[in-house]
Every structure is written in structure tokens, then in C-alpha cells.
Amino acid sequence: MVCLKKLKLSNNVISEISGLDTLVNLTHLDLAYNCIKKIQNLDKLTKLELLNLHRNFITTIENMDNQLRLEYFIISSNGLNIAENVKYLRRFPRLRMLVIQANPCCDSPNFRHFLLGCLPELIVLDYERIPLAEKMGAMDRNALKLAKLSTIETNARRASIAEAEAEQKATYSKAYVDGFYEDELWKSLYQDDVPGQVILQIGEIEEIRATYRELFRRASMELFKKGMKAFKLREDEYKAFNIGMKEAKDVVKLKGQKLTEEFNDWGSLVVREMRNIVLALDDIDRNRTVNTSAADEHTPMALLDANKGQSLEKQAQEETLHKLALEYTRKLNHLWYTMMTDLVELNEQIEDVGQELGRSIRELVVGWLEEVRGHFSQLRDVQLQYHGRLVESLITYGDFRASDTSIPEHLKALLADKEALAAIVQQSHEHHGAVIDQKEEMLVANLKNWLESATNNIQADENEIGRASCRERV
């Protein structure tokens, strides 16, 4: 089914779009002549080129942000009642054929011009090729509206990009690799490095600067990628823990529900029988009271025998009632014992899984910490090499190029004073080393703090799951 490219589901009385997530290679989907009221659950169908929703009950074009390959869209004979739906179609850059006729919005006298103005790339509308002159006229007629619409869309895209970038940065921060993406580390080395910024003004070291900037970028990106991978592994461990706990809890919960339902079914019959016995005992007592009050020395033997029979019947009924009560109590206690035993086993399982998760998390973090130290050692080596090349190049540069008229006077003086130049280079080198050390200390501290917090959270999760399960049993 994954390889399926075309799917026809028309005339099937379908009321909801669902169950298509695995058909990721689908290019043609026909859902015409159904009872669909809402466009939804198409997120995974990113390769969709043709979508037929003719004659349904759809009132809004929505939830199709991932269908960027859509070329042919049929939405005729539905309930689209506002022209604003057309604006949504502007997000499909490949849309060339649209069938939208027989919708309430089409009755508006300006609808066609508005649609053609909004969708200038459209070639076919309602099975007819669009005349070029009509298209150009529609664009001119709606120029002001389209300009405002373009501005709104541009702002919306910028906001969406900003939001995505913010989410991305938040993820980097959670992974503790923010500041290592691409050139971010290089830029941070020179952010507060005044001596280094002076050195960068010397044009002759441009090649060295470019070479080592690239080396820093590669080293920091390697750390960044591995850090993101380590973060995903930690997240996956947590997800697996939560899924496992939920499954174990559900098994115990379902078993408890089944046992409770079985007991309730049996218990309701027993309680009904006990109630009938109690009513029967009441009847016996009333009859005996009447017979006793009417009895005297002339009472027939038959009446006395009847009273004796009623006494025997009452005794038998009371014995039956007692047995039923004992059986009810026994089974109730057994149910409670079984459920509490399952709860104890669940808590033991939660504890074991939690301990295993703790060990796995600790191994992941400790292993990643070792790699982190190795990466920062590599960064220090790159910085040391960079420093050596600068010293070598700037001393030579100072000897042979100080007379160059293209060099600013303040840099000429600096190049001529080798001691001052060496001091500036050394200050820049020490500043870079301090930045690298600080970033390593921060990353290591964050990982250790996370590990401690994660360990505490695992314990808290275990306790909460146990308490929640106990509440359910009670």
C-alpha cells in the first residue's frame, strides 16, 4: 500500500478523511460523491498532485499546507460560501487547474475576477481554458487588493519563519548545542575580542583567517551534529519509558476492569437473591406474628405445625443468607487481593524499568561527556594552530610590508612594533582559549544538571504512576 500512487474512493458515503497516513507516495486521490464535511488528515500526502472533492459538504478549504505539489484541485458542488477560500489556494505554487463551480461563493458577480486575480498562474478554471486577456484584466482590476494580500502573506511567512527559527533554537538549547551551529562559534570568539578585531583588519592574513574559520566551522558542526544525535537518543529513551509505563498500566487497568465487571455481574445476582431472602424472612415473621396472636388452648394442631414449618423455613433461609454473605465477602476480598497484588507487581515493574532508564540515561550522558571533551580538545588544537600561523605570518608581514602605502598608518606602526604585535596576538589567543573553556564548562555543567534532574524526574514519575494506579484501584 505504501507504493500506491492513485486511489479512488468516490461514492462510498465517507464522512471523514482518515487512515491515509501510510500512503505517502499517493499522487492522485478521488473522494468525490461522499459526505465529507471537513478537509483534514492529509499531512502525510506531500506528493499529492490531484485531489477530487467534488460533491461533498465542505465549507472551508483548510488543512492542506503540505500539499505544495498540488496541480489539479476539484472542489465543485460543495458548501464554499465565502470568496476568502480562494486566498488559501495561493499557497499551492503548482496549481494550474481548478474546478470550483456550483458553490455558493460562485454566485457573487465579482468572484471570477477576484479568483483570477488571486491565482495568476491558473490555466484552466471549471474545465475551460482561461483567456489571457481576461486574466490580465482581473489582475489589473484587483491590483490594490492583491498588493495588500501579498503584503499580508509576506508578513505571515516572515512570522512563520521566525517562529520556526525560534522553535529550532529552543531545540538546540535543549540539546545544549546552541552556539555551535555553522559559524556561531567563530563569531563568538571575536565578539568581545578587541585585539583580535584589530588583527582581522590586516588584509594579508585573509587566507589564514578563511582557512581556520572553515576548520572551526567543521569542528563545531561535528560537535553540533553529535550533540543533536545524543539529544535524540535521550529523548527516545524517555519516550520508550513513557510508552512502556502506559502499556503496563493499561494491562493492569484492563485486567482490573474485567475482574471488577465479572464481580459486579455475579454480585448483582447475589445481592438480588439476598434481598429476596430478606423479603421472604419478613413475610415469615409477619405470618408467625399473626398466627401467634390468634393461638390459644383450642388452636388446631395444623396451625401449630404450620408455625413449626415456618420456623424451619426461616432457619434454612437464614443459613442460605449467611452463606451468600460469606461468599460475597470472600470474593470481594479475593478481588481486592488480586488487584492489590497486580498493583504491587506493577509498581515493582515501574521501579525496575525506571532503574533501567536511569542507567541508560547515565550511560548516554557519560558517553557524550567523554566525546564533548574530545571535541573541545580538537577546538583547542585548531586555535593553537591558528595562533601559530598568525604569529608566523604577522612577523613576516611586519618585516616586509610595513612600507606598503596601502596599509593604514595605525596598522603600520603596529606591524613595526613586534613586541606590541606579539602582545596583541597573544591577548587574542588567550581570549579565544577562555571562550572555548567557558563553552565547554557550560555544556558539561548543563549535561550534569540535566542528568541529576532527569534522575529525580524518573523517580517522581515512578511515584506518580504508582499513586495514580493506587487511586484507580481504590
GROMACS .gro file of C-alpha atoms in nm:
model
  474
    1MET     CA    1   0.000   0.000   0.000
    2VAL     CA    2   0.292   0.236   0.062
    3CYS     CA    3   0.376   0.231  -0.310
    4LEU     CA    4   0.019   0.317  -0.412
    5LYS     CA    5   0.004   0.629  -0.630
    6LYS     CA    6  -0.363   0.654  -0.730
    7LEU     CA    7  -0.663   0.591  -0.506
    8LYS     CA    8  -1.033   0.619  -0.599
    9LEU     CA    9  -1.277   0.629  -0.306
   10SER     CA   10  -1.572   0.807  -0.466
   11ASN     CA   11  -1.935   0.707  -0.389
   12ASN     CA   12  -1.853   0.542  -0.056
   13VAL     CA   13  -2.057   0.753   0.192
   14ILE     CA   14  -1.731   0.856   0.359
   15SER     CA   15  -1.792   1.116   0.630
   16GLU     CA   16  -1.434   1.179   0.742
   17ILE     CA   17  -1.094   1.174   0.571
   18SER     CA   18  -0.877   0.934   0.773
   19GLY     CA   19  -0.649   0.632   0.751
   20LEU     CA   20  -0.433   0.766   0.467
   21ASP     CA   21  -0.114   0.843   0.660
   22THR     CA   22   0.078   0.542   0.525
   23LEU     CA   23   0.007   0.629   0.160
   24VAL     CA   24   0.299   0.870   0.142
   25ASN     CA   25   0.354   0.817  -0.234
   26LEU     CA   26  -0.004   0.896  -0.333
   27THR     CA   27  -0.030   1.146  -0.622
   28HIS     CA   28  -0.400   1.113  -0.717
   29LEU     CA   29  -0.683   1.096  -0.462
   30ASP     CA   30  -1.050   1.084  -0.562
   31LEU     CA   31  -1.300   1.141  -0.277
   32ALA     CA   32  -1.591   1.269  -0.488
   33TYR     CA   33  -1.956   1.197  -0.407
   34ASN     CA   34  -1.913   1.138  -0.035
   35CYS     CA   35  -2.034   1.302   0.288
   36ILE     CA   36  -1.712   1.478   0.388
   37LYS     CA   37  -1.762   1.800   0.586
   38LYS     CA   38  -1.401   1.892   0.660
   39ILE     CA   39  -1.066   1.866   0.482
   40GLN     CA   40  -0.826   1.704   0.727
   41ASN     CA   41  -0.564   1.431   0.786
   42LEU     CA   42  -0.376   1.494   0.461
   43ASP     CA   43  -0.048   1.598   0.625
   44LYS     CA   44   0.145   1.289   0.513
   45LEU     CA   45   0.033   1.310   0.149
   46THR     CA   46   0.305   1.555   0.045
   47LYS     CA   47   0.326   1.417  -0.313
   48LEU     CA   48  -0.040   1.475  -0.394
   49GLU     CA   49  -0.087   1.628  -0.741
   50LEU     CA   50  -0.461   1.576  -0.796
   51LEU     CA   51  -0.733   1.597  -0.532
   52ASN     CA   52  -1.101   1.546  -0.620
   53LEU     CA   53  -1.353   1.650  -0.354
   54HIS     CA   54  -1.649   1.708  -0.588
   55ARG     CA   55  -1.998   1.694  -0.434
   56ASN     CA   56  -1.931   1.676  -0.062
   57PHE     CA   57  -2.034   1.910   0.224
   58ILE     CA   58  -1.713   2.110   0.264
   59THR     CA   59  -1.749   2.477   0.366
   60THR     CA   60  -1.382   2.573   0.412
   61ILE     CA   61  -1.060   2.499   0.223
   62GLU     CA   62  -0.812   2.424   0.501
   63ASN     CA   63  -0.550   2.185   0.643
   64MET     CA   64  -0.364   2.146   0.312
   65ASP     CA   65  -0.039   2.324   0.396
   66ASN     CA   66   0.170   2.018   0.297
   67GLN     CA   67   0.016   1.971  -0.049
   68LEU     CA   68   0.267   2.202  -0.221
   69ARG     CA   69   0.277   1.978  -0.533
   70LEU     CA   70  -0.095   2.010  -0.598
   71GLU     CA   71  -0.166   2.082  -0.966
   72TYR     CA   72  -0.531   1.987  -1.013
   73PHE     CA   73  -0.795   2.059  -0.748
   74ILE     CA   74  -1.166   1.978  -0.781
   75ILE     CA   75  -1.383   2.127  -0.507
   76SER     CA   76  -1.705   2.185  -0.704
   77SER     CA   77  -2.059   2.129  -0.569
   78ASN     CA   78  -1.972   2.184  -0.203
   79GLY     CA   79  -2.068   2.450   0.051
   80LEU     CA   80  -1.796   2.712   0.000
   81ASN     CA   81  -1.983   3.031   0.078
   82ILE     CA   82  -1.710   3.297   0.108
   83ALA     CA   83  -1.459   3.413  -0.150
   84GLU     CA   84  -1.185   3.414   0.116
   85ASN     CA   85  -1.138   3.042   0.049
   86VAL     CA   86  -0.966   3.140  -0.276
   87LYS     CA   87  -0.686   3.310  -0.084
   88TYR     CA   88  -0.592   2.977   0.070
   89LEU     CA   89  -0.524   2.837  -0.279
   90ARG     CA   90  -0.239   3.087  -0.329
   91ARG     CA   91  -0.013   2.862  -0.120
   92PHE     CA   92  -0.007   2.600  -0.399
   93PRO     CA   93   0.268   2.718  -0.639
   94ARG     CA   94   0.198   2.442  -0.896
   95LEU     CA   95  -0.181   2.477  -0.909
   96ARG     CA   96  -0.282   2.511  -1.275
   97MET     CA   97  -0.632   2.356  -1.294
   98LEU     CA   98  -0.918   2.435  -1.058
   99VAL     CA   99  -1.283   2.327  -1.059
  100ILE     CA  100  -1.484   2.529  -0.806
  101GLN     CA  101  -1.819   2.578  -0.979
  102ALA     CA  102  -2.157   2.513  -0.811
  103ASN     CA  103  -2.051   2.658  -0.475
  104PRO     CA  104  -2.248   2.942  -0.310
  105CYS     CA  105  -1.947   3.176  -0.334
  106CYS     CA  106  -1.953   3.144  -0.714
  107ASP     CA  107  -2.281   3.337  -0.728
  108SER     CA  108  -2.104   3.662  -0.641
  109PRO     CA  109  -2.072   3.879  -0.957
  110ASN     CA  110  -1.706   3.967  -0.882
  111PHE     CA  111  -1.598   3.620  -0.772
  112ARG     CA  112  -1.445   3.509  -1.102
  113HIS     CA  113  -1.238   3.827  -1.141
  114PHE     CA  114  -1.123   3.803  -0.779
  115LEU     CA  115  -1.025   3.437  -0.824
  116LEU     CA  116  -0.830   3.501  -1.147
  117GLY     CA  117  -0.653   3.794  -0.985
  118CYS     CA  118  -0.555   3.586  -0.681
  119LEU     CA  119  -0.436   3.290  -0.889
  120PRO     CA  120  -0.244   3.438  -1.186
  121GLU     CA  121  -0.072   3.104  -1.263
  122LEU     CA  122  -0.404   2.924  -1.315
  123ILE     CA  123  -0.454   2.790  -1.669
  124VAL     CA  124  -0.787   2.605  -1.653
  125LEU     CA  125  -1.091   2.709  -1.448
  126ASP     CA  126  -1.405   2.494  -1.434
  127TYR     CA  127  -1.286   2.278  -1.726
  128GLU     CA  128  -1.229   2.580  -1.955
  129ARG     CA  129  -0.901   2.741  -2.053
  130ILE     CA  130  -0.871   3.095  -1.915
  131PRO     CA  131  -0.828   3.366  -2.183
  132LEU     CA  132  -0.509   3.565  -2.128
  133ALA     CA  133  -0.689   3.896  -2.172
  134GLU     CA  134  -0.941   3.808  -1.901
  135LYS     CA  135  -0.663   3.704  -1.666
  136MET     CA  136  -0.470   4.029  -1.718
  137GLY     CA  137  -0.787   4.232  -1.675
  138ALA     CA  138  -0.866   4.056  -1.349
  139MET     CA  139  -0.517   4.127  -1.217
  140ASP     CA  140  -0.545   4.496  -1.307
  141ARG     CA  141  -0.892   4.519  -1.158
  142ASN     CA  142  -0.779   4.368  -0.827
  143ALA     CA  143  -0.431   4.522  -0.818
  144LEU     CA  144  -0.486   4.709  -0.490
  145LYS     CA  145  -0.640   4.407  -0.316
  146LEU     CA  146  -0.365   4.180  -0.442
  147ALA     CA  147  -0.095   4.421  -0.323
  148LYS     CA  148  -0.245   4.423   0.026
  149LEU     CA  149  -0.286   4.045   0.015
  150SER     CA  150   0.078   3.999  -0.090
  151THR     CA  151   0.190   4.219   0.200
  152ILE     CA  152  -0.017   4.017   0.446
  153GLU     CA  153   0.118   3.689   0.307
  154THR     CA  154   0.476   3.816   0.320
  155ASN     CA  155   0.436   3.921   0.682
  156ALA     CA  156   0.274   3.588   0.763
  157ARG     CA  157   0.563   3.399   0.600
  158ARG     CA  158   0.816   3.606   0.792
  159ALA     CA  159   0.630   3.541   1.116
  160SER     CA  160   0.615   3.169   1.035
  161ILE     CA  161   0.988   3.160   0.956
  162ALA     CA  162   1.066   3.350   1.277
  163GLU     CA  163   0.851   3.109   1.476
  164ALA     CA  164   1.021   2.808   1.314
  165GLU     CA  165   1.363   2.956   1.385
  166ALA     CA  166   1.264   3.022   1.746
  167GLU     CA  167   1.147   2.661   1.782
  168GLN     CA  168   1.468   2.541   1.621
  169LYS     CA  169   1.681   2.748   1.856
  170ALA     CA  170   1.480   2.622   2.151
  171THR     CA  171   1.556   2.266   2.041
  172TYR     CA  172   1.928   2.350   2.008
  173SER     CA  173   1.916   2.497   2.356
  174LYS     CA  174   1.751   2.184   2.498
  175ALA     CA  175   2.027   1.979   2.334
  176TYR     CA  176   2.290   2.220   2.477
  177VAL     CA  177   2.446   2.277   2.135
  178ASP     CA  178   2.327   2.633   2.080
  179GLY     CA  179   2.624   2.844   1.974
  180PHE     CA  180   2.789   2.566   1.771
  181TYR     CA  181   2.586   2.579   1.450
  182GLU     CA  182   2.788   2.674   1.141
  183ASP     CA  183   2.991   2.994   1.215
  184GLU     CA  184   2.838   3.071   1.553
  185LEU     CA  185   3.146   2.959   1.748
  186TRP     CA  186   3.382   3.160   1.524
  187LYS     CA  187   3.172   3.472   1.568
  188SER     CA  188   3.162   3.426   1.945
  189LEU     CA  189   3.543   3.405   1.953
  190TYR     CA  190   3.572   3.756   1.811
  191GLN     CA  191   3.258   3.908   1.966
  192ASP     CA  192   3.445   4.074   2.258
  193ASP     CA  193   3.796   4.026   2.122
  194VAL     CA  194   3.913   4.384   2.058
  195PRO     CA  195   4.278   4.287   1.985
  196GLY     CA  196   4.156   4.012   1.751
  197GLN     CA  197   3.932   4.257   1.564
  198VAL     CA  198   4.234   4.479   1.506
  199ILE     CA  199   4.429   4.182   1.367
  200LEU     CA  200   4.145   4.097   1.129
  201GLN     CA  201   4.188   4.436   0.962
  202ILE     CA  202   4.527   4.326   0.827
  203GLY     CA  203   4.445   4.211   0.477
  204GLU     CA  204   4.742   3.980   0.432
  205ILE     CA  205   4.604   3.728   0.684
  206GLU     CA  206   4.273   3.690   0.497
  207GLU     CA  207   4.370   3.349   0.359
  208ILE     CA  208   4.473   3.223   0.703
  209ARG     CA  209   4.156   3.361   0.857
  210ALA     CA  210   3.937   3.194   0.592
  211THR     CA  211   4.119   2.861   0.630
  212TYR     CA  212   4.086   2.846   1.008
  213ARG     CA  213   3.733   2.983   1.009
  214GLU     CA  214   3.640   2.682   0.797
  215LEU     CA  215   3.830   2.448   1.031
  216PHE     CA  216   3.646   2.592   1.329
  217ARG     CA  217   3.316   2.560   1.144
  218ARG     CA  218   3.377   2.193   1.065
  219ALA     CA  219   3.485   2.111   1.420
  220SER     CA  220   3.192   2.293   1.579
  221MET     CA  221   2.943   2.143   1.332
  222GLU     CA  222   3.070   1.796   1.415
  223LEU     CA  223   3.008   1.870   1.782
  224PHE     CA  224   2.667   2.018   1.697
  225LYS     CA  225   2.550   1.716   1.493
  226LYS     CA  226   2.665   1.464   1.751
  227GLY     CA  227   2.507   1.673   2.024
  228MET     CA  228   2.173   1.669   1.843
  229LYS     CA  229   2.205   1.294   1.794
  230ALA     CA  230   2.280   1.245   2.164
  231PHE     CA  231   1.979   1.463   2.250
  232LYS     CA  232   1.753   1.250   2.028
  233LEU     CA  233   1.879   0.933   2.195
  234ARG     CA  234   1.795   1.077   2.537
  235GLU     CA  235   1.450   1.183   2.417
  236ASP     CA  236   1.387   0.840   2.262
  237GLU     CA  237   1.477   0.670   2.591
  238TYR     CA  238   1.225   0.885   2.774
  239LYS     CA  239   0.957   0.820   2.511
  240ALA     CA  240   1.017   0.445   2.532
  241PHE     CA  241   0.989   0.465   2.911
  242ASN     CA  242   0.659   0.654   2.897
  243ILE     CA  243   0.516   0.419   2.632
  244GLY     CA  244   0.624   0.113   2.832
  245MET     CA  245   0.473   0.251   3.151
  246LYS     CA  246   0.148   0.334   2.980
  247GLU     CA  247   0.125  -0.013   2.826
  248ALA     CA  248   0.199  -0.184   3.159
  249LYS     CA  249  -0.050   0.038   3.338
  250ASP     CA  250  -0.316  -0.026   3.072
  251VAL     CA  251  -0.271  -0.404   3.101
  252VAL     CA  252  -0.321  -0.393   3.477
  253LYS     CA  253  -0.608  -0.146   3.440
  254LEU     CA  254  -0.790  -0.362   3.183
  255LYS     CA  255  -0.741  -0.670   3.397
  256GLY     CA  256  -0.879  -0.484   3.698
  257GLN     CA  257  -1.177  -0.362   3.498
  258LYS     CA  258  -1.250  -0.713   3.373
  259LEU     CA  259  -1.231  -0.860   3.723
  260THR     CA  260  -1.448  -0.580   3.861
  261GLU     CA  261  -1.709  -0.624   3.589
  262GLU     CA  262  -1.719  -1.001   3.648
  263PHE     CA  263  -1.757  -0.946   4.021
  264ASN     CA  264  -2.028  -0.685   3.969
  265ASP     CA  265  -2.223  -0.916   3.736
  266TRP     CA  266  -2.202  -1.201   3.989
  267GLY     CA  267  -2.252  -0.969   4.286
  268SER     CA  268  -2.568  -0.811   4.146
  269LEU     CA  269  -2.727  -1.156   4.120
  270VAL     CA  270  -2.619  -1.246   4.472
  271VAL     CA  271  -2.745  -0.919   4.615
  272ARG     CA  272  -3.079  -0.968   4.439
  273GLU     CA  273  -3.104  -1.318   4.583
  274MET     CA  274  -3.014  -1.193   4.931
  275ARG     CA  275  -3.276  -0.920   4.903
  276ASN     CA  276  -3.540  -1.177   4.808
  277ILE     CA  277  -3.441  -1.388   5.107
  278VAL     CA  278  -3.472  -1.089   5.339
  279LEU     CA  279  -3.820  -1.016   5.199
  280ALA     CA  280  -3.915  -1.380   5.244
  281LEU     CA  281  -3.795  -1.368   5.606
  282ASP     CA  282  -4.006  -1.061   5.667
  283ASP     CA  283  -4.311  -1.245   5.531
  284ILE     CA  284  -4.240  -1.542   5.757
  285ASP     CA  285  -4.211  -1.315   6.062
  286ARG     CA  286  -4.540  -1.140   5.982
  287ASN     CA  287  -4.723  -1.469   5.935
  288ARG     CA  288  -4.583  -1.605   6.259
  289THR     CA  289  -4.691  -1.290   6.446
  290VAL     CA  290  -5.049  -1.324   6.320
  291ASN     CA  291  -5.063  -1.694   6.398
  292THR     CA  292  -4.915  -1.649   6.743
  293SER     CA  293  -5.156  -1.370   6.841
  294ALA     CA  294  -5.455  -1.583   6.733
  295ALA     CA  295  -5.339  -1.901   6.906
  296ASP     CA  296  -5.492  -2.030   7.237
  297GLU     CA  297  -5.559  -2.365   7.404
  298HIS     CA  298  -5.807  -2.453   7.134
  299THR     CA  299  -5.557  -2.390   6.843
  300PRO     CA  300  -5.562  -2.682   6.597
  301MET     CA  301  -5.251  -2.894   6.554
  302ALA     CA  302  -5.235  -2.796   6.187
  303LEU     CA  303  -5.174  -2.432   6.282
  304LEU     CA  304  -4.903  -2.531   6.528
  305ASP     CA  305  -4.739  -2.748   6.263
  306ALA     CA  306  -4.753  -2.454   6.021
  307ASN     CA  307  -4.570  -2.233   6.271
  308LYS     CA  308  -4.310  -2.503   6.319
  309GLY     CA  309  -4.265  -2.533   5.941
  310GLN     CA  310  -4.224  -2.161   5.911
  311SER     CA  311  -3.955  -2.171   6.179
  312LEU     CA  312  -3.767  -2.438   5.992
  313GLU     CA  313  -3.800  -2.245   5.665
  314LYS     CA  314  -3.675  -1.928   5.836
  315GLN     CA  315  -3.376  -2.116   5.969
  316ALA     CA  316  -3.293  -2.253   5.624
  317GLN     CA  317  -3.332  -1.910   5.465
  318GLU     CA  318  -3.110  -1.751   5.728
  319GLU     CA  319  -2.842  -2.016   5.667
  320THR     CA  320  -2.860  -1.951   5.293
  321LEU     CA  321  -2.837  -1.575   5.353
  322HIS     CA  322  -2.537  -1.624   5.580
  323LYS     CA  323  -2.361  -1.843   5.320
  324LEU     CA  324  -2.426  -1.590   5.045
  325ALA     CA  325  -2.292  -1.307   5.261
  326LEU     CA  326  -1.980  -1.509   5.341
  327GLU     CA  327  -1.929  -1.595   4.973
  328TYR     CA  328  -1.980  -1.233   4.872
  329THR     CA  329  -1.726  -1.116   5.130
  330ARG     CA  330  -1.481  -1.389   5.028
  331LYS     CA  331  -1.497  -1.299   4.662
  332LEU     CA  332  -1.475  -0.928   4.735
  333ASN     CA  333  -1.164  -0.984   4.946
  334HIS     CA  334  -1.018  -1.205   4.673
  335LEU     CA  335  -1.085  -0.932   4.414
  336TRP     CA  336  -0.918  -0.675   4.635
  337TYR     CA  337  -0.621  -0.905   4.699
  338THR     CA  338  -0.580  -0.979   4.328
  339MET     CA  339  -0.593  -0.612   4.232
  340MET     CA  340  -0.352  -0.508   4.507
  341THR     CA  341  -0.115  -0.790   4.406
  342ASP     CA  342  -0.126  -0.666   4.046
  343LEU     CA  343  -0.062  -0.314   4.174
  344VAL     CA  344   0.242  -0.428   4.371
  345GLU     CA  345   0.374  -0.611   4.066
  346LEU     CA  346   0.312  -0.302   3.853
  347ASN     CA  347   0.500  -0.083   4.099
  348GLU     CA  348   0.788  -0.330   4.102
  349GLN     CA  349   0.789  -0.329   3.721
  350ILE     CA  350   0.782   0.052   3.718
  351GLU     CA  351   1.072   0.059   3.961
  352ASP     CA  352   1.275  -0.188   3.752
  353VAL     CA  353   1.207  -0.002   3.428
  354GLY     CA  354   1.283   0.330   3.596
  355GLN     CA  355   1.615   0.199   3.721
  356GLU     CA  356   1.696   0.066   3.375
  357LEU     CA  357   1.606   0.404   3.223
  358GLY     CA  358   1.826   0.577   3.479
  359ARG     CA  359   2.119   0.353   3.388
  360SER     CA  360   2.064   0.405   3.015
  361ILE     CA  361   2.038   0.782   3.055
  362ARG     CA  362   2.350   0.791   3.268
  363GLU     CA  363   2.545   0.582   3.016
  364LEU     CA  364   2.432   0.811   2.733
  365VAL     CA  365   2.527   1.128   2.919
  366VAL     CA  366   2.860   0.995   3.047
  367GLY     CA  367   2.950   0.869   2.699
  368TRP     CA  368   2.855   1.202   2.542
  369LEU     CA  369   3.056   1.393   2.806
  370GLU     CA  370   3.365   1.197   2.705
  371GLU     CA  371   3.302   1.286   2.341
  372VAL     CA  372   3.246   1.651   2.435
  373ARG     CA  373   3.587   1.673   2.597
  374GLY     CA  374   3.740   1.522   2.286
  375HIS     CA  375   3.567   1.777   2.061
  376PHE     CA  376   3.682   2.068   2.275
  377SER     CA  377   4.034   1.930   2.274
  378GLN     CA  378   4.012   1.938   1.894
  379LEU     CA  379   3.890   2.300   1.904
  380ARG     CA  380   4.185   2.396   2.126
  381ASP     CA  381   4.422   2.232   1.880
  382VAL     CA  382   4.271   2.431   1.594
  383GLN     CA  383   4.302   2.752   1.797
  384LEU     CA  384   4.666   2.674   1.878
  385GLN     CA  385   4.746   2.612   1.511
  386TYR     CA  386   4.565   2.932   1.416
  387HIS     CA  387   4.764   3.127   1.671
  388GLY     CA  388   5.092   2.983   1.544
  389ARG     CA  389   5.011   3.074   1.184
  390LEU     CA  390   4.918   3.429   1.285
  391VAL     CA  391   5.240   3.479   1.476
  392GLU     CA  392   5.447   3.346   1.188
  393SER     CA  393   5.260   3.543   0.923
  394LEU     CA  394   5.240   3.874   1.109
  395ILE     CA  395   5.608   3.879   1.197
  396THR     CA  396   5.694   3.823   0.830
  397TYR     CA  397   5.431   4.073   0.727
  398GLY     CA  398   5.576   4.327   0.967
  399ASP     CA  399   5.925   4.279   0.827
  400PHE     CA  400   5.849   4.301   0.457
  401ARG     CA  401   5.527   4.500   0.415
  402ALA     CA  402   5.549   4.783   0.666
  403SER     CA  403   5.645   5.019   0.385
  404ASP     CA  404   5.330   4.937   0.184
  405THR     CA  405   5.141   5.264   0.126
  406SER     CA  406   4.804   5.079   0.118
  407ILE     CA  407   4.834   4.988   0.485
  408PRO     CA  408   4.675   5.235   0.731
  409GLU     CA  409   4.925   5.425   0.945
  410HIS     CA  410   4.799   5.283   1.278
  411LEU     CA  411   4.850   4.930   1.146
  412LYS     CA  412   5.195   5.020   1.005
  413ALA     CA  413   5.301   5.129   1.349
  414LEU     CA  414   5.164   4.810   1.497
  415LEU     CA  415   5.345   4.596   1.240
  416ALA     CA  416   5.668   4.775   1.306
  417ASP     CA  417   5.644   4.717   1.682
  418LYS     CA  418   5.687   4.342   1.706
  419GLU     CA  419   5.656   4.332   2.082
  420ALA     CA  420   5.323   4.515   2.076
  421LEU     CA  421   5.206   4.299   1.786
  422ALA     CA  422   5.302   3.978   1.967
  423ALA     CA  423   5.120   4.100   2.278
  424ILE     CA  424   4.800   4.169   2.083
  425VAL     CA  425   4.813   3.832   1.911
  426GLN     CA  426   4.872   3.664   2.247
  427GLN     CA  427   4.579   3.851   2.406
  428SER     CA  428   4.352   3.742   2.124
  429HIS     CA  429   4.472   3.383   2.158
  430GLU     CA  430   4.411   3.381   2.533
  431HIS     CA  431   4.066   3.532   2.483
  432HIS     CA  432   3.976   3.260   2.233
  433GLY     CA  433   4.101   2.994   2.470
  434ALA     CA  434   3.891   3.141   2.751
  435VAL     CA  435   3.578   3.140   2.530
  436ILE     CA  436   3.635   2.776   2.436
  437ASP     CA  437   3.693   2.681   2.801
  438GLN     CA  438   3.380   2.866   2.909
  439LYS     CA  439   3.166   2.695   2.647
  440GLU     CA  440   3.299   2.354   2.750
  441GLU     CA  441   3.236   2.424   3.119
  442MET     CA  442   2.883   2.542   3.041
  443LEU     CA  443   2.800   2.241   2.823
  444VAL     CA  444   2.938   1.994   3.077
  445ALA     CA  445   2.756   2.167   3.364
  446ASN     CA  446   2.429   2.167   3.170
  447LEU     CA  447   2.459   1.796   3.094
  448LYS     CA  448   2.537   1.709   3.455
  449ASN     CA  449   2.247   1.922   3.580
  450TRP     CA  450   2.018   1.760   3.326
  451LEU     CA  451   2.127   1.414   3.438
  452GLU     CA  452   2.054   1.496   3.802
  453SER     CA  453   1.718   1.649   3.711
  454ALA     CA  454   1.631   1.354   3.485
  455THR     CA  455   1.712   1.106   3.765
  456ASN     CA  456   1.487   1.295   4.006
  457ASN     CA  457   1.210   1.319   3.745
  458ILE     CA  458   1.224   0.944   3.679
  459GLN     CA  459   1.177   0.879   4.050
  460ALA     CA  460   0.893   1.132   4.064
  461ASP     CA  461   0.729   0.972   3.759
  462GLU     CA  462   0.752   0.629   3.920
  463ASN     CA  463   0.586   0.757   4.238
  464GLU     CA  464   0.313   0.942   4.049
  465ILE     CA  465   0.228   0.642   3.831
  466GLY     CA  466   0.213   0.425   4.142
  467ARG     CA  467  -0.012   0.670   4.327
  468ALA     CA  468  -0.239   0.712   4.024
  469SER     CA  469  -0.274   0.336   3.986
  470CYS     CA  470  -0.349   0.300   4.358
  471ARG     CA  471  -0.620   0.567   4.334
  472GLU     CA  472  -0.778   0.383   4.043
  473ARG     CA  473  -0.782   0.056   4.237
  474VAL     CA  474  -0.940   0.222   4.539
   0.00000   0.00000   0.00000
